[in-house]
Every structure is written in structure tokens, then in C-alpha cells.
Amino acid sequence: SLAVACGDPRARELVAALPVEGAPAGCREHASRGLCNAADAALWRGSYQWGEELLSAGLDLSARIGASYTEQTAQGTRLLLDWWSGRWTGLGERCERFVAETADMPVVAADAHLVRGMLAFAQGDWTEAVHWLTALGAPAPECTRMPLAAATAGTLIRLALVRGDSPAAAEQAGAAWTAVSDKGIWAWAAELAPWAVEAVARAGDVAAARRMAAEFVQGLQGQDAPSARAAVVWSRAALEECEGRHREAAGSYRKAAAAYRELPRPYAWALTTEGAARCSLTGGAGTSGAAGDRSDGAAGADGGRAQAVASLRRCVEQYTELGAVYDAARARTLLRSHQPPQARRPGRPAFDDRLSPREREVAELAARGLMNREIAVVLHLSPRTVEQHVARAIRKTGALSRRDLLRTEKNAGPP
């Protein structure tokens, strides 16, 4: 397991030597645990195909020999694999069932707590995200495996960032970074590094953020860690964006997106692709080579802008397919601000008792648990405007509360 986690080239040889057949039952029980632990380590490293193969073999052996505890730990690992692979349909419900089934084994339930919390964040239910990541029943950071603790910290840092609490985000980032550094296995920082570097830079300590990024690169030397190497490029992009170097940041985000597409990790791909588009539109940078390939500079800039807008549309589609409500709303807002205005007839469109597209967007976020000021940040509206949209949505749908908007909105049909 340690060899796999560290990207040791001997790892495959060691795994292949596990006595899965013909050995006494006790040996095969340890072998099943070895397979499942190696699968977990491979997935955290970003070797998803190999990890899935090891996981299937470990689950099969555990079931055949009756190693129920090992089988349960592997089922938790399966939840992580489905999160990274974008297989989110029904994933939240599976996590909740797993937590209930392993209520007396918090270490085993830790994977489900993390995945459920990350899902809640992406779906815009930030109160639920905090609950699953930190509330009673979720293992304390010092009592869980380091990659889980680092990923949990990454999500909490991101939550503090979107709420505009840069000092809290930076404090959390510093503590988590020190913990990973003390362990020395930098592949475990893959889910932490981009958000930690961004948090420290946004808090004003760009020099410290640069040191973190450099330490991450140094710590990965000689290791086979695809996910962490993609996170290195993402961290560089986040730092460049914070420094206002939008053209360089757009290029780095695109490289990170290409790495995540290769893994594949659709949610990370969408986040980094959105970052590339955002920086391209902010800094006037098109996609790679877009401006330089044309003799007409204005035409090149327009072409790069059009490609960035097209990338944003693909991000919205990917977020929507995954069910990442918060991310889809944020990307749609950015897209709306950069699309040419659509010609329409004079006067406001009449939606009567149906929700307008904006009301539907606000209602979905309100139903997920976001407060008005948080929705205002996501959609670049004033809190007062959000309040008015929520009130109209409640009136039109007949919802009894903000939470009830989710049920009534789903039953309302398209506007």
C-alpha cells in the first residue's frame, strides 16, 4: 500500500505477489485487504483504471472468503471512485446508506462522509456540506487517513473562499498543508493544493503561496502520481490568476484541463476549463495560439473570445449533467456577462405564473440551502434582488418554504 501511495515503480510487482489463490484462508484474508488497500492508494494517486481493477479483485476475494470488514472498506473506496469518475447519479443516497450501515465504524464511514460533503457543496447545499464534513459522526482530521483529511480541508477551504472569508480559508490551508508536509507523501495533496495555494494568495501572502507550489513540485519528484501532477498545474494557474497574470493563467488552466480529461475526471476538467475561459475573457487571452495565428489581431482576439465562450457553454453542460447546481449557476452567470445581448421584442417577457429562468436559478439555490447574500455572490446580484426573486418563486409555485422550492420547482415543468 505504501509503495502504491508513493508511486514506487515496484508497486505493481508487490501487488502481483499477493497470495490470492491456493494459500491458507488467513493468508488470503490479508491478501484481500492488501488488494483493497492498494486500490485505495492507487485511486488517491490518480491511477483510476488500475485502481478499479484492484478494487474489483479485492471485492471479489473478500466476498468469496467472507472478509466482511475488508469488503465494507472497499465499498467506501468505490464511492470515491464514482465521485472522481463523475458517476454521481444516486451517489448521495448511497453515501447516506453507507454511513448508516457503518455507524459504529467511523473510520470506515469516512469515505462516504467526504463524498457526501463534496456532493453537497457542488449541489449548492453548503449547510449540508459542512454537516457531512465536520458534524458529529464525521471523523476528526487527526483520526482519519491523511488523504481524506487533506481532501476534506480542500472542500472547507473552497467553501470559505466562495463565502469571501479569505483569512479563514488561509488559516485552514496552512494547517492542512503542514499536516501533509509532515507525512511527506505529496500525492495526498492533490485534492488540497489548488485551493490551499489560492487561499493563501488571496489572503495577501503571495510569497507563501509560491513556496507552497514549489514545495508541491519538489515533493512529487520521481513519483508516478497523475492526479497530483494535474493539481500542480492547477495550483500554478490559480497562483497566476491571483497575481493578475491572466494570459499565463489561461494557458496553465488549459494544461490542467487536458490532464484531467486524460485521467478522466469530468468535474475537475470542468472547473479548470472554466478557469481558462474566465482568465481568457478577463485578460483578453484567447485559447492557445488563437491570437497569434491570425494576421488581424482584432479578429484573433474575437476568435479567442468566441472559443472561451464556447468553452463556458461546455462547462455549463458538464456541470448540469453531473448535477453540480452551484457550479452551473456560477458558470451561467459568467457566460451571461460575456454573451452578446439577444435581440428581443420590446417589453419584459411575460411568464405569468411560471418561473422565469432567473427565478428558477435563484429558487434552486435557495432550496439547496444558500442564504440570500450567498446567492447574490454566486449570481452577481444584489441581496435585495435575490430576496425579490425568492419571494416571487414562492408565490408562483405555492411552496411552503425555501426548502420546499426544490420539490415544487421540479414539479413545475419548464418555463
GROMACS .gro file of C-alpha atoms in nm:
model
  415
    1SER     CA    1   0.000   0.000   0.000
    2LEU     CA    2   0.282   0.239   0.085
    3ALA     CA    3   0.461   0.158  -0.240
    4VAL     CA    4   0.145   0.235  -0.438
    5ALA     CA    5   0.080   0.557  -0.245
    6CYS     CA    6   0.437   0.678  -0.305
    7GLY     CA    7   0.437   0.590  -0.676
    8ASP     CA    8   0.716   0.336  -0.623
    9PRO     CA    9   0.785   0.156  -0.954
   10ARG     CA   10   0.797  -0.175  -0.764
   11ALA     CA   11   0.434  -0.138  -0.655
   12ARG     CA   12   0.281  -0.349  -0.931
   13GLU     CA   13   0.529  -0.628  -0.867
   14LEU     CA   14   0.448  -0.626  -0.497
   15VAL     CA   15   0.073  -0.632  -0.559
   16ALA     CA   16   0.109  -0.918  -0.807
   17ALA     CA   17   0.288  -1.123  -0.539
   18LEU     CA   18  -0.010  -1.120  -0.301
   19PRO     CA   19  -0.125  -1.482  -0.237
   20VAL     CA   20  -0.481  -1.455  -0.370
   21GLU     CA   21  -0.515  -1.821  -0.471
   22GLY     CA   22  -0.409  -2.151  -0.314
   23ALA     CA   23  -0.294  -2.003   0.016
   24PRO     CA   24  -0.450  -2.074   0.358
   25ALA     CA   25  -0.765  -1.877   0.440
   26GLY     CA   26  -0.580  -1.646   0.680
   27CYS     CA   27  -0.326  -1.552   0.414
   28ARG     CA   28  -0.598  -1.484   0.158
   29GLU     CA   29  -0.781  -1.263   0.406
   30HIS     CA   30  -0.470  -1.048   0.435
   31ALA     CA   31  -0.431  -1.060   0.057
   32SER     CA   32  -0.784  -0.929   0.010
   33ARG     CA   33  -0.707  -0.646   0.245
   34GLY     CA   34  -0.384  -0.579   0.056
   35LEU     CA   35  -0.570  -0.560  -0.275
   36CYS     CA   36  -0.833  -0.323  -0.137
   37ASN     CA   37  -0.579  -0.100   0.037
   38ALA     CA   38  -0.365  -0.091  -0.277
   39ALA     CA   39  -0.677   0.001  -0.478
   40ASP     CA   40  -0.748   0.288  -0.239
   41ALA     CA   41  -0.389   0.411  -0.267
   42ALA     CA   42  -0.395   0.385  -0.647
   43LEU     CA   43  -0.714   0.589  -0.670
   44TRP     CA   44  -0.579   0.866  -0.448
   45ARG     CA   45  -0.273   0.873  -0.673
   46GLY     CA   46  -0.491   0.909  -0.981
   47SER     CA   47  -0.438   0.563  -1.135
   48TYR     CA   48  -0.809   0.508  -1.183
   49GLN     CA   49  -0.809   0.217  -1.427
   50TRP     CA   50  -0.559   0.014  -1.223
   51GLY     CA   51  -0.733   0.113  -0.901
   52GLU     CA   52  -1.067  -0.007  -1.034
   53GLU     CA   53  -0.910  -0.339  -1.138
   54LEU     CA   54  -0.758  -0.385  -0.792
   55LEU     CA   55  -1.084  -0.285  -0.626
   56SER     CA   56  -1.286  -0.539  -0.825
   57ALA     CA   57  -1.034  -0.813  -0.747
   58GLY     CA   58  -1.030  -0.722  -0.378
   59LEU     CA   59  -1.409  -0.712  -0.353
   60ASP     CA   60  -1.439  -1.046  -0.529
   61LEU     CA   61  -1.185  -1.214  -0.300
   62SER     CA   62  -1.336  -1.055   0.013
   63ALA     CA   63  -1.681  -1.185  -0.081
   64ARG     CA   64  -1.551  -1.535  -0.157
   65ILE     CA   65  -1.369  -1.576   0.176
   66GLY     CA   66  -1.623  -1.386   0.389
   67ALA     CA   67  -1.397  -1.093   0.482
   68SER     CA   68  -1.687  -0.858   0.550
   69TYR     CA   69  -1.488  -0.576   0.712
   70THR     CA   70  -1.249  -0.558   0.418
   71GLU     CA   71  -1.544  -0.567   0.180
   72GLN     CA   72  -1.701  -0.269   0.358
   73THR     CA   73  -1.382  -0.063   0.338
   74ALA     CA   74  -1.367  -0.138  -0.034
   75GLN     CA   75  -1.727  -0.024  -0.080
   76GLY     CA   76  -1.625   0.308   0.072
   77THR     CA   77  -1.341   0.332  -0.179
   78ARG     CA   78  -1.593   0.264  -0.457
   79LEU     CA   79  -1.780   0.580  -0.355
   80LEU     CA   80  -1.462   0.784  -0.403
   81LEU     CA   81  -1.402   0.629  -0.744
   82ASP     CA   82  -1.755   0.715  -0.855
   83TRP     CA   83  -1.710   1.075  -0.735
   84TRP     CA   84  -1.388   1.122  -0.932
   85SER     CA   85  -1.525   0.944  -1.238
   86GLY     CA   86  -1.838   1.161  -1.249
   87ARG     CA   87  -2.081   0.878  -1.175
   88TRP     CA   88  -2.291   1.097  -0.947
   89THR     CA   89  -2.643   0.964  -1.012
   90GLY     CA   90  -2.771   0.823  -0.684
   91LEU     CA   91  -2.429   0.873  -0.523
   92GLY     CA   92  -2.558   1.092  -0.240
   93GLU     CA   93  -2.817   0.834  -0.138
   94ARG     CA   94  -2.557   0.557  -0.150
   95CYS     CA   95  -2.328   0.760   0.076
   96GLU     CA   96  -2.606   0.814   0.330
   97ARG     CA   97  -2.693   0.442   0.333
   98PHE     CA   98  -2.327   0.352   0.379
   99VAL     CA   99  -2.289   0.593   0.671
  100ALA     CA  100  -2.599   0.441   0.834
  101GLU     CA  101  -2.470   0.086   0.780
  102THR     CA  102  -2.127   0.169   0.927
  103ALA     CA  103  -2.244   0.397   1.206
  104ASP     CA  104  -2.035   0.211   1.464
  105MET     CA  105  -1.722   0.227   1.243
  106PRO     CA  106  -1.648   0.596   1.178
  107VAL     CA  107  -1.312   0.522   1.013
  108VAL     CA  108  -1.485   0.300   0.755
  109ALA     CA  109  -1.760   0.560   0.705
  110ALA     CA  110  -1.509   0.839   0.641
  111ASP     CA  111  -1.506   0.797   0.262
  112ALA     CA  112  -1.884   0.835   0.249
  113HIS     CA  113  -1.877   1.144   0.471
  114LEU     CA  114  -1.624   1.309   0.241
  115VAL     CA  115  -1.805   1.223  -0.084
  116ARG     CA  116  -2.143   1.328   0.054
  117GLY     CA  117  -1.995   1.659   0.173
  118MET     CA  118  -1.829   1.731  -0.162
  119LEU     CA  119  -2.154   1.649  -0.342
  120ALA     CA  120  -2.349   1.883  -0.115
  121PHE     CA  121  -2.105   2.163  -0.190
  122ALA     CA  122  -2.126   2.114  -0.567
  123GLN     CA  123  -2.506   2.099  -0.543
  124GLY     CA  124  -2.515   2.433  -0.361
  125ASP     CA  125  -2.623   2.293  -0.024
  126TRP     CA  126  -2.344   2.444   0.182
  127THR     CA  127  -2.506   2.385   0.521
  128GLU     CA  128  -2.528   2.014   0.440
  129ALA     CA  129  -2.170   2.018   0.315
  130VAL     CA  130  -2.043   2.146   0.649
  131HIS     CA  131  -2.260   1.892   0.829
  132TRP     CA  132  -2.122   1.594   0.641
  133LEU     CA  133  -1.762   1.713   0.658
  134THR     CA  134  -1.744   1.827   1.019
  135ALA     CA  135  -2.050   1.733   1.225
  136LEU     CA  136  -2.081   1.456   1.481
  137GLY     CA  137  -2.015   1.125   1.311
  138ALA     CA  138  -1.758   1.261   1.065
  139PRO     CA  139  -1.410   1.152   1.176
  140ALA     CA  140  -1.187   1.428   1.315
  141PRO     CA  141  -0.889   1.514   1.088
  142GLU     CA  142  -0.642   1.365   1.335
  143CYS     CA  143  -0.838   1.037   1.342
  144THR     CA  144  -0.870   0.972   0.970
  145ARG     CA  145  -0.635   0.890   0.684
  146MET     CA  146  -0.427   1.181   0.561
  147PRO     CA  147  -0.558   1.191   0.202
  148LEU     CA  148  -0.914   1.207   0.337
  149ALA     CA  149  -0.820   1.480   0.583
  150ALA     CA  150  -0.648   1.680   0.307
  151ALA     CA  151  -0.945   1.646   0.070
  152THR     CA  152  -1.186   1.748   0.347
  153ALA     CA  153  -0.973   2.054   0.416
  154GLY     CA  154  -0.972   2.137   0.043
  155THR     CA  155  -1.352   2.145   0.034
  156LEU     CA  156  -1.376   2.355   0.352
  157ILE     CA  157  -1.116   2.598   0.213
  158ARG     CA  158  -1.318   2.630  -0.106
  159LEU     CA  159  -1.632   2.695   0.097
  160ALA     CA  160  -1.458   2.974   0.290
  161LEU     CA  161  -1.333   3.124  -0.038
  162VAL     CA  162  -1.676   3.139  -0.201
  163ARG     CA  163  -1.814   3.297   0.116
  164GLY     CA  164  -1.545   3.565   0.093
  165ASP     CA  165  -1.368   3.463   0.415
  166SER     CA  166  -1.009   3.466   0.289
  167PRO     CA  167  -0.847   3.473   0.638
  168ALA     CA  168  -1.034   3.159   0.745
  169ALA     CA  169  -0.950   2.989   0.416
  170ALA     CA  170  -0.582   3.073   0.452
  171GLU     CA  171  -0.572   2.954   0.813
  172GLN     CA  172  -0.729   2.621   0.717
  173ALA     CA  173  -0.490   2.592   0.423
  174GLY     CA  174  -0.183   2.647   0.639
  175ALA     CA  175  -0.285   2.382   0.894
  176ALA     CA  176  -0.370   2.122   0.629
  177TRP     CA  177  -0.052   2.194   0.434
  178THR     CA  178   0.163   2.144   0.744
  179ALA     CA  179  -0.008   1.811   0.813
  180VAL     CA  180   0.063   1.681   0.461
  181SER     CA  181   0.419   1.811   0.474
  182ASP     CA  182   0.479   1.624   0.800
  183LYS     CA  183   0.366   1.299   0.633
  184GLY     CA  184   0.580   1.363   0.324
  185ILE     CA  185   0.356   1.182   0.073
  186TRP     CA  186   0.272   1.469  -0.159
  187ALA     CA  187   0.041   1.268  -0.384
  188TRP     CA  188  -0.205   1.306  -0.096
  189ALA     CA  189  -0.217   1.683  -0.153
  190ALA     CA  190  -0.386   1.652  -0.492
  191GLU     CA  191  -0.732   1.749  -0.362
  192LEU     CA  192  -0.591   2.020  -0.135
  193ALA     CA  193  -0.319   2.205  -0.324
  194PRO     CA  194  -0.513   2.419  -0.578
  195TRP     CA  195  -0.749   2.555  -0.312
  196ALA     CA  196  -0.477   2.598  -0.049
  197VAL     CA  197  -0.249   2.791  -0.285
  198GLU     CA  198  -0.537   3.010  -0.397
  199ALA     CA  199  -0.649   3.075  -0.039
  200VAL     CA  200  -0.305   3.185   0.080
  201ALA     CA  201  -0.255   3.405  -0.229
  202ARG     CA  202  -0.597   3.568  -0.192
  203ALA     CA  203  -0.522   3.639   0.173
  204GLY     CA  204  -0.232   3.853   0.053
  205ASP     CA  205   0.069   3.626   0.113
  206VAL     CA  206   0.166   3.556  -0.246
  207ALA     CA  207   0.522   3.467  -0.145
  208ALA     CA  208   0.394   3.190   0.082
  209ALA     CA  209   0.166   3.064  -0.193
  210ARG     CA  210   0.465   3.046  -0.428
  211ARG     CA  211   0.662   2.849  -0.168
  212MET     CA  212   0.373   2.606  -0.130
  213ALA     CA  213   0.352   2.550  -0.505
  214ALA     CA  214   0.728   2.497  -0.525
  215GLU     CA  215   0.723   2.254  -0.231
  216PHE     CA  216   0.447   2.057  -0.402
  217VAL     CA  217   0.653   2.024  -0.720
  218GLN     CA  218   0.964   1.926  -0.526
  219GLY     CA  219   0.778   1.667  -0.319
  220LEU     CA  220   0.648   1.489  -0.628
  221GLN     CA  221   0.984   1.441  -0.797
  222GLY     CA  222   1.031   1.083  -0.911
  223GLN     CA  223   0.675   0.982  -0.823
  224ASP     CA  224   0.410   0.845  -1.056
  225ALA     CA  225   0.113   1.049  -0.935
  226PRO     CA  226  -0.111   1.159  -1.226
  227SER     CA  227  -0.375   1.334  -1.014
  228ALA     CA  228  -0.120   1.528  -0.812
  229ARG     CA  229   0.069   1.632  -1.126
  230ALA     CA  230  -0.253   1.770  -1.272
  231ALA     CA  231  -0.307   1.951  -0.941
  232VAL     CA  232   0.043   2.104  -0.969
  233VAL     CA  233  -0.056   2.274  -1.295
  234TRP     CA  234  -0.392   2.378  -1.149
  235SER     CA  235  -0.216   2.529  -0.847
  236ARG     CA  236   0.014   2.723  -1.079
  237ALA     CA  237  -0.287   2.851  -1.272
  238ALA     CA  238  -0.461   2.964  -0.952
  239LEU     CA  239  -0.148   3.147  -0.840
  240GLU     CA  240  -0.105   3.318  -1.177
  241GLU     CA  241  -0.469   3.426  -1.171
  242CYS     CA  242  -0.432   3.573  -0.821
  243GLU     CA  243  -0.124   3.762  -0.938
  244GLY     CA  244  -0.324   3.911  -1.227
  245ARG     CA  245  -0.128   3.722  -1.495
  246HIS     CA  246  -0.442   3.614  -1.674
  247ARG     CA  247  -0.285   3.517  -2.006
  248GLU     CA  248  -0.039   3.279  -1.837
  249ALA     CA  249  -0.315   3.152  -1.606
  250ALA     CA  250  -0.541   3.070  -1.901
  251GLY     CA  251  -0.265   2.857  -2.053
  252SER     CA  252  -0.197   2.676  -1.726
  253TYR     CA  253  -0.566   2.610  -1.667
  254ARG     CA  254  -0.590   2.460  -2.018
  255LYS     CA  255  -0.296   2.229  -1.946
  256ALA     CA  256  -0.458   2.119  -1.621
  257ALA     CA  257  -0.788   2.060  -1.801
  258ALA     CA  258  -0.614   1.843  -2.059
  259ALA     CA  259  -0.459   1.635  -1.779
  260TYR     CA  260  -0.794   1.589  -1.605
  261ARG     CA  261  -0.962   1.492  -1.930
  262GLU     CA  262  -0.696   1.224  -1.977
  263LEU     CA  263  -0.744   1.073  -1.630
  264PRO     CA  264  -1.052   1.117  -1.676
  265ARG     CA  265  -1.208   1.341  -1.409
  266PRO     CA  266  -1.502   1.536  -1.556
  267TYR     CA  267  -1.570   1.766  -1.260
  268ALA     CA  268  -1.206   1.874  -1.229
  269TRP     CA  269  -1.196   1.913  -1.608
  270ALA     CA  270  -1.496   2.147  -1.595
  271LEU     CA  271  -1.351   2.355  -1.310
  272THR     CA  272  -1.017   2.406  -1.484
  273THR     CA  273  -1.176   2.464  -1.824
  274GLU     CA  274  -1.396   2.729  -1.664
  275GLY     CA  275  -1.082   2.882  -1.511
  276ALA     CA  276  -0.918   2.900  -1.854
  277ALA     CA  277  -1.225   3.066  -2.006
  278ARG     CA  278  -1.258   3.308  -1.715
  279CYS     CA  279  -0.894   3.419  -1.744
  280SER     CA  280  -0.915   3.441  -2.123
  281LEU     CA  281  -1.216   3.670  -2.102
  282THR     CA  282  -1.070   3.876  -1.818
  283GLY     CA  283  -0.724   3.919  -1.965
  284GLY     CA  284  -0.815   3.927  -2.332
  285ALA     CA  285  -0.632   3.600  -2.393
  286GLY     CA  286  -0.780   3.355  -2.637
  287THR     CA  287  -0.721   2.985  -2.646
  288SER     CA  288  -0.369   2.865  -2.720
  289GLY     CA  289  -0.240   3.029  -3.035
  290ALA     CA  290  -0.573   3.189  -3.120
  291ALA     CA  291  -0.448   3.546  -3.138
  292GLY     CA  292  -0.104   3.475  -3.281
  293ASP     CA  293  -0.223   3.257  -3.565
  294ARG     CA  294  -0.400   3.544  -3.744
  295SER     CA  295  -0.268   3.850  -3.918
  296ASP     CA  296  -0.565   4.050  -3.798
  297GLY     CA  297  -0.513   4.099  -3.422
  298ALA     CA  298  -0.872   4.206  -3.363
  299ALA     CA  299  -1.003   3.902  -3.546
  300GLY     CA  300  -0.772   3.683  -3.339
  301ALA     CA  301  -0.896   3.835  -3.015
  302ASP     CA  302  -1.256   3.790  -3.126
  303GLY     CA  303  -1.184   3.430  -3.217
  304GLY     CA  304  -1.025   3.365  -2.879
  305ARG     CA  305  -1.319   3.525  -2.703
  306ALA     CA  306  -1.563   3.313  -2.902
  307GLN     CA  307  -1.370   2.997  -2.812
  308ALA     CA  308  -1.369   3.095  -2.443
  309VAL     CA  309  -1.746   3.149  -2.452
  310ALA     CA  310  -1.789   2.812  -2.623
  311SER     CA  311  -1.577   2.652  -2.350
  312LEU     CA  312  -1.800   2.806  -2.086
  313ARG     CA  313  -2.106   2.658  -2.255
  314ARG     CA  314  -1.943   2.314  -2.242
  315CYS     CA  315  -1.871   2.368  -1.873
  316VAL     CA  316  -2.235   2.451  -1.805
  317GLU     CA  317  -2.338   2.135  -1.989
  318GLN     CA  318  -2.092   1.923  -1.789
  319TYR     CA  319  -2.194   2.074  -1.455
  320THR     CA  320  -2.560   2.024  -1.540
  321GLU     CA  321  -2.504   1.663  -1.643
  322LEU     CA  322  -2.322   1.595  -1.316
  323GLY     CA  323  -2.580   1.777  -1.104
  324ALA     CA  324  -2.335   2.043  -0.985
  325VAL     CA  325  -2.604   2.308  -0.932
  326TYR     CA  326  -2.381   2.570  -0.771
  327ASP     CA  327  -2.108   2.542  -1.033
  328ALA     CA  328  -2.360   2.550  -1.319
  329ALA     CA  329  -2.518   2.867  -1.179
  330ARG     CA  330  -2.179   3.035  -1.141
  331ALA     CA  331  -2.069   2.940  -1.494
  332ARG     CA  332  -2.402   3.052  -1.644
  333THR     CA  333  -2.364   3.389  -1.475
  334LEU     CA  334  -2.014   3.431  -1.620
  335LEU     CA  335  -2.139   3.318  -1.959
  336ARG     CA  336  -2.431   3.561  -1.948
  337SER     CA  337  -2.197   3.852  -1.878
  338HIS     CA  338  -1.987   3.779  -2.187
  339GLN     CA  339  -2.250   3.674  -2.440
  340PRO     CA  340  -2.375   3.933  -2.689
  341PRO     CA  341  -2.723   4.056  -2.594
  342GLN     CA  342  -3.001   3.868  -2.768
  343ALA     CA  343  -3.237   4.076  -2.975
  344ARG     CA  344  -3.593   4.054  -2.845
  345ARG     CA  345  -3.917   4.239  -2.871
  346PRO     CA  346  -3.963   4.549  -2.655
  347GLY     CA  347  -4.101   4.498  -2.307
  348ARG     CA  348  -4.042   4.234  -2.044
  349PRO     CA  349  -4.125   3.872  -2.132
  350ALA     CA  350  -4.446   3.757  -1.969
  351PHE     CA  351  -4.402   3.439  -1.765
  352ASP     CA  352  -4.737   3.474  -1.586
  353ASP     CA  353  -4.734   3.213  -1.309
  354ARG     CA  354  -4.431   3.027  -1.444
  355LEU     CA  355  -4.082   3.083  -1.311
  356SER     CA  356  -3.856   3.295  -1.526
  357PRO     CA  357  -3.510   3.147  -1.598
  358ARG     CA  358  -3.354   3.374  -1.334
  359GLU     CA  359  -3.624   3.296  -1.076
  360ARG     CA  360  -3.573   2.925  -1.139
  361GLU     CA  361  -3.196   2.965  -1.091
  362VAL     CA  362  -3.241   3.157  -0.765
  363ALA     CA  363  -3.507   2.916  -0.641
  364GLU     CA  364  -3.286   2.615  -0.696
  365LEU     CA  365  -3.000   2.766  -0.497
  366ALA     CA  366  -3.236   2.885  -0.221
  367ALA     CA  367  -3.387   2.537  -0.196
  368ARG     CA  368  -3.038   2.391  -0.164
  369GLY     CA  369  -2.984   2.599   0.149
  370LEU     CA  370  -2.790   2.904   0.030
  371MET     CA  371  -2.873   3.232   0.204
  372ASN     CA  372  -2.970   3.537   0.000
  373ARG     CA  373  -2.629   3.701   0.037
  374GLU     CA  374  -2.460   3.379  -0.078
  375ILE     CA  375  -2.687   3.353  -0.382
  376ALA     CA  376  -2.609   3.718  -0.455
  377VAL     CA  377  -2.236   3.638  -0.463
  378VAL     CA  378  -2.284   3.338  -0.692
  379LEU     CA  379  -2.513   3.515  -0.941
  380HIS     CA  380  -2.367   3.867  -0.913
  381LEU     CA  381  -2.696   4.015  -0.796
  382SER     CA  382  -2.785   4.239  -0.504
  383PRO     CA  383  -2.925   4.064  -0.194
  384ARG     CA  384  -3.242   4.270  -0.237
  385THR     CA  385  -3.289   4.140  -0.594
  386VAL     CA  386  -3.237   3.784  -0.472
  387GLU     CA  387  -3.495   3.841  -0.198
  388GLN     CA  388  -3.749   3.956  -0.458
  389HIS     CA  389  -3.680   3.656  -0.683
  390VAL     CA  390  -3.724   3.414  -0.391
  391ALA     CA  391  -4.050   3.578  -0.287
  392ARG     CA  392  -4.189   3.557  -0.641
  393ALA     CA  393  -4.078   3.194  -0.675
  394ILE     CA  394  -4.253   3.101  -0.350
  395ARG     CA  395  -4.568   3.281  -0.459
  396LYS     CA  396  -4.573   3.129  -0.808
  397THR     CA  397  -4.501   2.771  -0.701
  398GLY     CA  398  -4.707   2.771  -0.382
  399ALA     CA  399  -4.405   2.646  -0.187
  400LEU     CA  400  -4.443   2.649   0.191
  401SER     CA  401  -4.078   2.742   0.248
  402ARG     CA  402  -3.747   2.797   0.074
  403ARG     CA  403  -3.662   2.427   0.115
  404ASP     CA  404  -3.996   2.332  -0.037
  405LEU     CA  405  -3.899   2.519  -0.354
  406LEU     CA  406  -3.685   2.223  -0.461
  407ARG     CA  407  -3.986   1.991  -0.468
  408THR     CA  408  -4.228   2.238  -0.624
  409GLU     CA  409  -3.971   2.363  -0.875
  410LYS     CA  410  -3.911   2.009  -1.000
  411ASN     CA  411  -4.283   1.956  -1.044
  412ALA     CA  412  -4.337   2.289  -1.216
  413GLY     CA  413  -4.203   2.183  -1.555
  414PRO     CA  414  -4.003   2.403  -1.793
  415PRO     CA  415  -4.083   2.773  -1.807
   0.00000   0.00000   0.00000
